[in-house]
Amino acid sequence: MPICLLLRKVLFRHHTRGWMTFSFLDFFSTVQPKVATVGIDFGCKNSRVAIVDSLIVWRVIIVVAKSARTTTTLDKVPEVVPSETGCSIPSYVTPIDPKDSDGYGWALQQLDRLGKCVAVGELAKRRLSRQPSDVVFNIKKLAGKQFDDHNVQEMRKRVHFSIVEGERGEAWVEICRMKFSPVEIASVIFARLKDIILMHQFHHEFKVVISVPIFFNQQQRKEIMLAGHKAGLEILQIIDEPIAAALSSTTIKEGTIVVFDMGAGSYNVSILGVSGTKIEIKTQFGNPCVGGDQFDDILLDYSVAQIRKFYSVDVCGDKYGMMLLAEAVEQAKVALSSQHEVTVSLPFIISSAKCPGDPNISISRAEFENLGVNLVKQIRDKCQTLLAEANISSNDIDEVILTGGMTRVPMIQKIIFDVFGKHQATKVNHEEAVVIGSAIQACLIVEHQRQISEDIIPLSIGIESEGIFVRVIPRHSTIPTKKTVKIPAWRGYGESLPINVYLGEHVLVQHNVFLGVVELINNQRSCQGSIYFELTFEVDKDYVVKVGGRNFGDQHEAAYDLVKPLKVFPVREIVMCKQSVDKAVKSALLDWTMHGIDFRARLIRQATYIVSTLSDVLSARKDEVPKDLFEEAAKSLTNLLMTLDGDAHVLNEKMLAAESAKLKVLQWMPPSESPCRDYSDYED
């Protein structure tokens, strides 16, 4: 018996016993407007891109026990776009011969005045060990700065590339004996980000919002804007990072929130007031001189001292050795967020002739925190001052949002809790909050500019599934239009099945406009042999919504009308009011975190089901399958259990791995047995 039939029987047996089961029943797509809205987080060490609109949105209906629900990549959900090597794109640039691109030809850009290709991103970062003097990073720190600026001079001491004086006293960089402005270098990074956007879109039109630190002055903002334009980006706005973070993360409608952002190059703290859909800055402080790099520096200085102490070697004069050591301590800093002690291996940093054996140094979290005590005190004092300036206490803070990789460091999190009395309120990826907020802002701007047309339906029409809004006709569909949605046949047991119809954009139906109820008539003949019910939604030029339904059986069976009479819902009065449309769209966008909450809840339910079924399969076949196959499946089960409370993306990966392991165990047969093995045990 084919394995697909076996699985079908297993699922049917579970269904009849009342166990929770699911199967993928139907896919359909909806075409979206051909303008994507994009957010860009341009960072010192890493940059990110997020897109709100996708041209094609896939939905999949999932059957659970005797009811059906729909899970979907819903319209208007911000998506962080990965590059070919990860979710972030290193903000590194270096000249390169295309022949040396190591298969990364797609990562090359053209730097016009240089007259040759430059590598951008991971490829450039990897070449740091080969030609450190030609690899440029932290260019964001030089934007709008003069060469004689104190911070620029301090930066010159720490980087391996040349920072030189520009034509008008600005801070420029030197590559291949030629001087380049920060605008020119940043533009090739933006060009690389643009390529990544195009790789994930089926069209070439998109509009961008770029986030910058709140302390950036007008000149710095202007240079970021110029770099974006030079790369061919259509920029809608430059947004402050705390506003972007609040747009992406806040779960409150009224109150006060704190946004603490610390990346590689700087940190800033902002106290914001939220009132409905309005977010305003009450007070803020930013320090462009303190960030993850400074914590790296104190670890680097400590490591140099330890090497000198234990191995009598001074690596300060060795540029290559210092570069390797800097990379090693940065990795150690990241590891100390989850470990109490790390070991930095030094065989490539210290010559084996000078130091026989396997040289290494250990760094504990306690030592790291002791080294950073002065920086921590500065940050703590500034946070307390900010509260005083806002004339509020920690009891007045309703929510805290942390963004930037450094906010994962325990001693930084302790500052936040000690001063503001709260931990991170929402499970938002620290590195992605700003870029997602930027994408949301881009979408809000585009939606505000969009005019209501007589030829489109400005709000989506859909049905309810477990309190969730499932779009059937997406907004901006040209009218007249007609769409269908398929309903599993076994939902219809009984005399009728009510289907609630809504108009709106929110993921939760309670926030949308209720149009009415469609009754699916399920007589005896429509139950027998049927495969699915099909609801048809039609919108005519007068904005009248008509809903009908039919039962589809196999190819020999006729279709029967199931909705009598045809349901009609006039919606012109609602959809032609721009104020109502704008309010519905904005509310849905700003509540996008509901999508994530719903998505995670569904993931947990599916993961629990996978854990249950994989456990059953392992118990049933423990003595039959090979030991290595059993252990592999058991490991997949353990990994899934360990990630139930973790990141949604990781959880999804572990679920797929566990499903794959389960399938392997089910499919395995002893070599001596025929493929036509008897599976009578699984007969219903």
CSV table of N, CA and C in Angstrom, one decimal, residues 15-85:
chain,number,residue,atom,x,y,z
A,15,HIS,N,-9.1,10.9,13.3
A,15,HIS,CA,-10.3,11.7,13.2
A,15,HIS,C,-11.5,11.1,13.8
A,16,THR,N,-11.7,9.8,13.6
A,16,THR,CA,-12.9,9.1,14.1
A,16,THR,C,-12.8,8.9,15.6
A,17,ARG,N,-11.6,8.9,16.2
A,17,ARG,CA,-11.4,8.8,17.6
A,17,ARG,C,-11.4,10.2,18.3
A,18,GLY,N,-11.6,11.2,17.5
A,18,GLY,CA,-11.7,12.6,18.1
A,18,GLY,C,-10.4,13.2,18.4
A,19,TRP,N,-9.3,12.7,17.9
A,19,TRP,CA,-8.0,13.3,18.0
A,19,TRP,C,-7.9,14.5,17.1
A,20,MET,N,-7.0,15.5,17.5
A,20,MET,CA,-6.9,16.6,16.6
A,20,MET,C,-6.0,16.3,15.5
A,21,THR,N,-6.5,16.4,14.3
A,21,THR,CA,-5.7,16.1,13.1
A,21,THR,C,-5.8,17.3,12.1
A,22,PHE,N,-4.8,17.3,11.2
A,22,PHE,CA,-5.0,18.4,10.2
A,22,PHE,C,-4.4,17.8,8.9
A,23,SER,N,-5.0,18.4,7.8
A,23,SER,CA,-4.5,18.0,6.5
A,23,SER,C,-4.6,19.3,5.6
A,24,PHE,N,-3.7,19.4,4.6
A,24,PHE,CA,-3.7,20.5,3.7
A,24,PHE,C,-4.7,20.3,2.7
A,25,LEU,N,-5.7,21.1,2.6
A,25,LEU,CA,-6.8,20.8,1.7
A,25,LEU,C,-6.8,21.7,0.4
A,26,ASP,N,-6.4,22.9,0.5
A,26,ASP,CA,-6.6,23.8,-0.6
A,26,ASP,C,-5.6,25.0,-0.6
A,27,PHE,N,-5.1,25.3,-1.8
A,27,PHE,CA,-4.3,26.5,-1.9
A,27,PHE,C,-5.0,27.4,-2.9
A,28,PHE,N,-4.9,28.7,-2.6
A,28,PHE,CA,-5.3,29.7,-3.6
A,28,PHE,C,-4.5,30.9,-3.5
A,29,SER,N,-4.4,31.7,-4.5
A,29,SER,CA,-3.6,32.9,-4.4
A,29,SER,C,-4.5,34.1,-4.7
A,30,THR,N,-4.0,35.3,-4.3
A,30,THR,CA,-4.7,36.5,-4.6
A,30,THR,C,-3.7,37.5,-5.1
A,31,VAL,N,-4.0,38.3,-6.1
A,31,VAL,CA,-3.1,39.2,-6.7
A,31,VAL,C,-3.2,40.5,-5.9
A,32,GLN,N,-2.1,41.1,-5.5
A,32,GLN,CA,-2.1,42.3,-4.7
A,32,GLN,C,-1.6,43.5,-5.6
A,33,PRO,N,-1.8,44.7,-5.1
A,33,PRO,CA,-1.4,45.9,-5.9
A,33,PRO,C,0.1,45.8,-6.2
A,34,LYS,N,0.5,46.4,-7.3
A,34,LYS,CA,1.9,46.2,-7.8
A,34,LYS,C,2.8,47.2,-7.3
A,35,VAL,N,2.6,47.7,-6.1
A,35,VAL,CA,3.5,48.7,-5.5
A,35,VAL,C,3.8,48.1,-4.1
A,36,ALA,N,5.1,47.7,-3.9
A,36,ALA,CA,5.5,47.2,-2.6
A,36,ALA,C,5.9,48.4,-1.7
A,37,THR,N,5.7,48.3,-0.4
A,37,THR,CA,6.2,49.3,0.5
A,37,THR,C,7.3,48.6,1.4
A,38,VAL,N,8.4,49.3,1.5
A,38,VAL,CA,9.6,48.7,2.0
A,38,VAL,C,10.2,49.5,3.1
A,39,GLY,N,10.7,48.9,4.2
A,39,GLY,CA,11.4,49.5,5.2
A,39,GLY,C,12.9,49.1,5.2
A,40,ILE,N,13.8,50.0,5.4
A,40,ILE,CA,15.2,49.7,5.4
A,40,ILE,C,15.8,50.2,6.8
A,41,ASP,N,16.5,49.3,7.5
A,41,ASP,CA,17.2,49.6,8.7
A,41,ASP,C,18.7,49.6,8.3
A,42,PHE,N,19.3,50.8,8.1
A,42,PHE,CA,20.7,50.9,7.6
A,42,PHE,C,21.5,51.0,8.9
A,43,GLY,N,22.3,49.9,9.2
A,43,GLY,CA,23.0,49.9,10.4
A,43,GLY,C,24.5,50.0,10.2
A,44,CYS,N,25.3,50.2,11.3
A,44,CYS,CA,26.7,50.4,11.2
A,44,CYS,C,27.4,49.1,10.7
A,45,LYS,N,26.9,47.9,11.3
A,45,LYS,CA,27.5,46.6,11.0
A,45,LYS,C,26.6,45.8,10.1
A,46,ASN,N,25.3,45.9,10.3
A,46,ASN,CA,24.3,45.1,9.5
A,46,ASN,C,23.1,45.9,9.1
A,47,SER,N,22.6,45.6,8.0
A,47,SER,CA,21.4,46.3,7.5
A,47,SER,C,20.3,45.3,7.2
A,48,ARG,N,19.0,45.7,7.2
A,48,ARG,CA,17.9,44.8,7.0
A,48,ARG,C,16.9,45.5,6.2
A,49,VAL,N,16.1,44.6,5.5
A,49,VAL,CA,15.0,45.1,4.6
A,49,VAL,C,13.7,44.3,5.0
A,50,ALA,N,12.6,45.0,5.1
A,50,ALA,CA,11.3,44.4,5.3
A,50,ALA,C,10.3,44.9,4.3
A,51,ILE,N,9.4,44.0,3.9
A,51,ILE,CA,8.4,44.4,2.9
A,51,ILE,C,7.0,44.1,3.5
A,52,VAL,N,6.1,45.1,3.2
A,52,VAL,CA,4.7,44.9,3.7
A,52,VAL,C,3.9,44.2,2.7
A,53,ASP,N,3.9,44.7,1.4
A,53,ASP,CA,3.1,44.2,0.4
A,53,ASP,C,3.9,43.1,-0.4
A,54,SER,N,3.2,42.0,-0.6
A,54,SER,CA,3.8,41.0,-1.5
A,54,SER,C,2.8,40.8,-2.7
A,55,LEU,N,3.3,40.6,-3.9
A,55,LEU,CA,2.4,40.5,-5.0
A,55,LEU,C,1.5,39.3,-4.9
A,56,ILE,N,2.0,38.2,-4.5
A,56,ILE,CA,1.1,37.0,-4.4
A,56,ILE,C,1.1,36.5,-2.9
A,57,VAL,N,-0.1,36.3,-2.4
A,57,VAL,CA,-0.2,35.9,-1.0
A,57,VAL,C,-0.9,34.5,-1.1
A,58,TRP,N,-0.2,33.5,-0.5
A,58,TRP,CA,-0.7,32.1,-0.5
A,58,TRP,C,-1.5,31.8,0.8
A,59,ARG,N,-2.6,31.2,0.6
A,59,ARG,CA,-3.4,30.7,1.8
A,59,ARG,C,-3.5,29.2,1.7
A,60,VAL,N,-3.6,28.6,2.9
A,60,VAL,CA,-3.8,27.2,3.0
A,60,VAL,C,-4.9,26.9,4.0
A,61,ILE,N,-5.9,26.1,3.7
A,61,ILE,CA,-6.9,25.7,4.6
A,61,ILE,C,-6.5,24.5,5.4
A,62,ILE,N,-6.6,24.5,6.7
A,62,ILE,CA,-6.2,23.4,7.5
A,62,ILE,C,-7.4,22.8,8.2
A,63,VAL,N,-7.6,21.5,8.1
A,63,VAL,CA,-8.7,20.8,8.7
A,63,VAL,C,-8.3,20.3,10.1
A,64,VAL,N,-9.1,20.7,11.1
A,64,VAL,CA,-8.8,20.3,12.5
A,64,VAL,C,-10.0,19.5,13.0
A,65,ALA,N,-9.8,18.2,13.4
A,65,ALA,CA,-10.9,17.4,13.9
A,65,ALA,C,-12.2,17.6,13.0
A,66,LYS,N,-13.3,18.0,13.6
A,66,LYS,CA,-14.5,18.1,12.8
A,66,LYS,C,-14.8,19.6,12.3
A,67,SER,N,-13.8,20.4,12.5
A,67,SER,CA,-14.0,21.8,12.0
A,67,SER,C,-12.8,22.2,11.2
A,68,ALA,N,-12.9,23.3,10.5
A,68,ALA,CA,-11.8,23.7,9.6
A,68,ALA,C,-11.4,25.1,10.0
A,69,ARG,N,-10.2,25.4,9.9
A,69,ARG,CA,-9.7,26.8,10.1
A,69,ARG,C,-8.8,27.1,9.0
A,70,THR,N,-8.5,28.4,8.9
A,70,THR,CA,-7.6,28.8,7.8
A,70,THR,C,-6.4,29.5,8.4
A,71,THR,N,-5.2,29.1,8.0
A,71,THR,CA,-4.0,29.8,8.4
A,71,THR,C,-3.4,30.4,7.1
A,72,THR,N,-2.8,31.5,7.2
A,72,THR,CA,-2.5,32.2,6.0
A,72,THR,C,-1.4,33.2,6.2
A,73,THR,N,-0.6,33.5,5.2
A,73,THR,CA,0.3,34.6,5.2
A,73,THR,C,-0.5,35.8,4.8
A,74,LEU,N,-1.1,36.5,5.8
A,74,LEU,CA,-2.1,37.5,5.6
A,74,LEU,C,-1.6,38.7,4.9
A,75,ASP,N,-2.5,39.4,4.1
A,75,ASP,CA,-2.1,40.6,3.5
A,75,ASP,C,-1.6,41.6,4.5
A,76,LYS,N,-0.6,42.4,4.1
A,76,LYS,CA,-0.2,43.5,4.9
A,76,LYS,C,0.6,43.1,6.2
A,77,VAL,N,1.1,41.9,6.2
A,77,VAL,CA,2.0,41.5,7.3
A,77,VAL,C,3.4,41.8,6.9
A,78,PRO,N,4.1,42.6,7.7
A,78,PRO,CA,5.5,42.9,7.3
A,78,PRO,C,6.4,41.6,7.4
A,79,GLU,N,7.2,41.5,6.4
A,79,GLU,CA,8.1,40.3,6.2
A,79,GLU,C,9.5,40.8,6.1
A,80,VAL,N,10.4,40.3,7.0
A,80,VAL,CA,11.8,40.7,6.9
A,80,VAL,C,12.4,39.8,5.8
A,81,VAL,N,13.0,40.5,4.8
A,81,VAL,CA,13.5,39.8,3.6
A,81,VAL,C,14.9,39.3,3.8
A,82,PRO,N,15.2,38.0,3.7
A,82,PRO,CA,16.5,37.5,3.9
A,82,PRO,C,17.4,37.7,2.7
A,83,SER,N,18.7,37.8,2.9
A,83,SER,CA,19.6,37.8,1.7
A,83,SER,C,19.9,36.3,1.5
A,84,GLU,N,20.8,36.0,0.6
A,84,GLU,CA,21.2,34.7,0.3
A,84,GLU,C,21.9,34.0,1.4
A,85,THR,N,22.4,34.8,2.4
A,85,THR,CA,23.2,34.3,3.5
A,85,THR,C,22.6,34.5,4.9
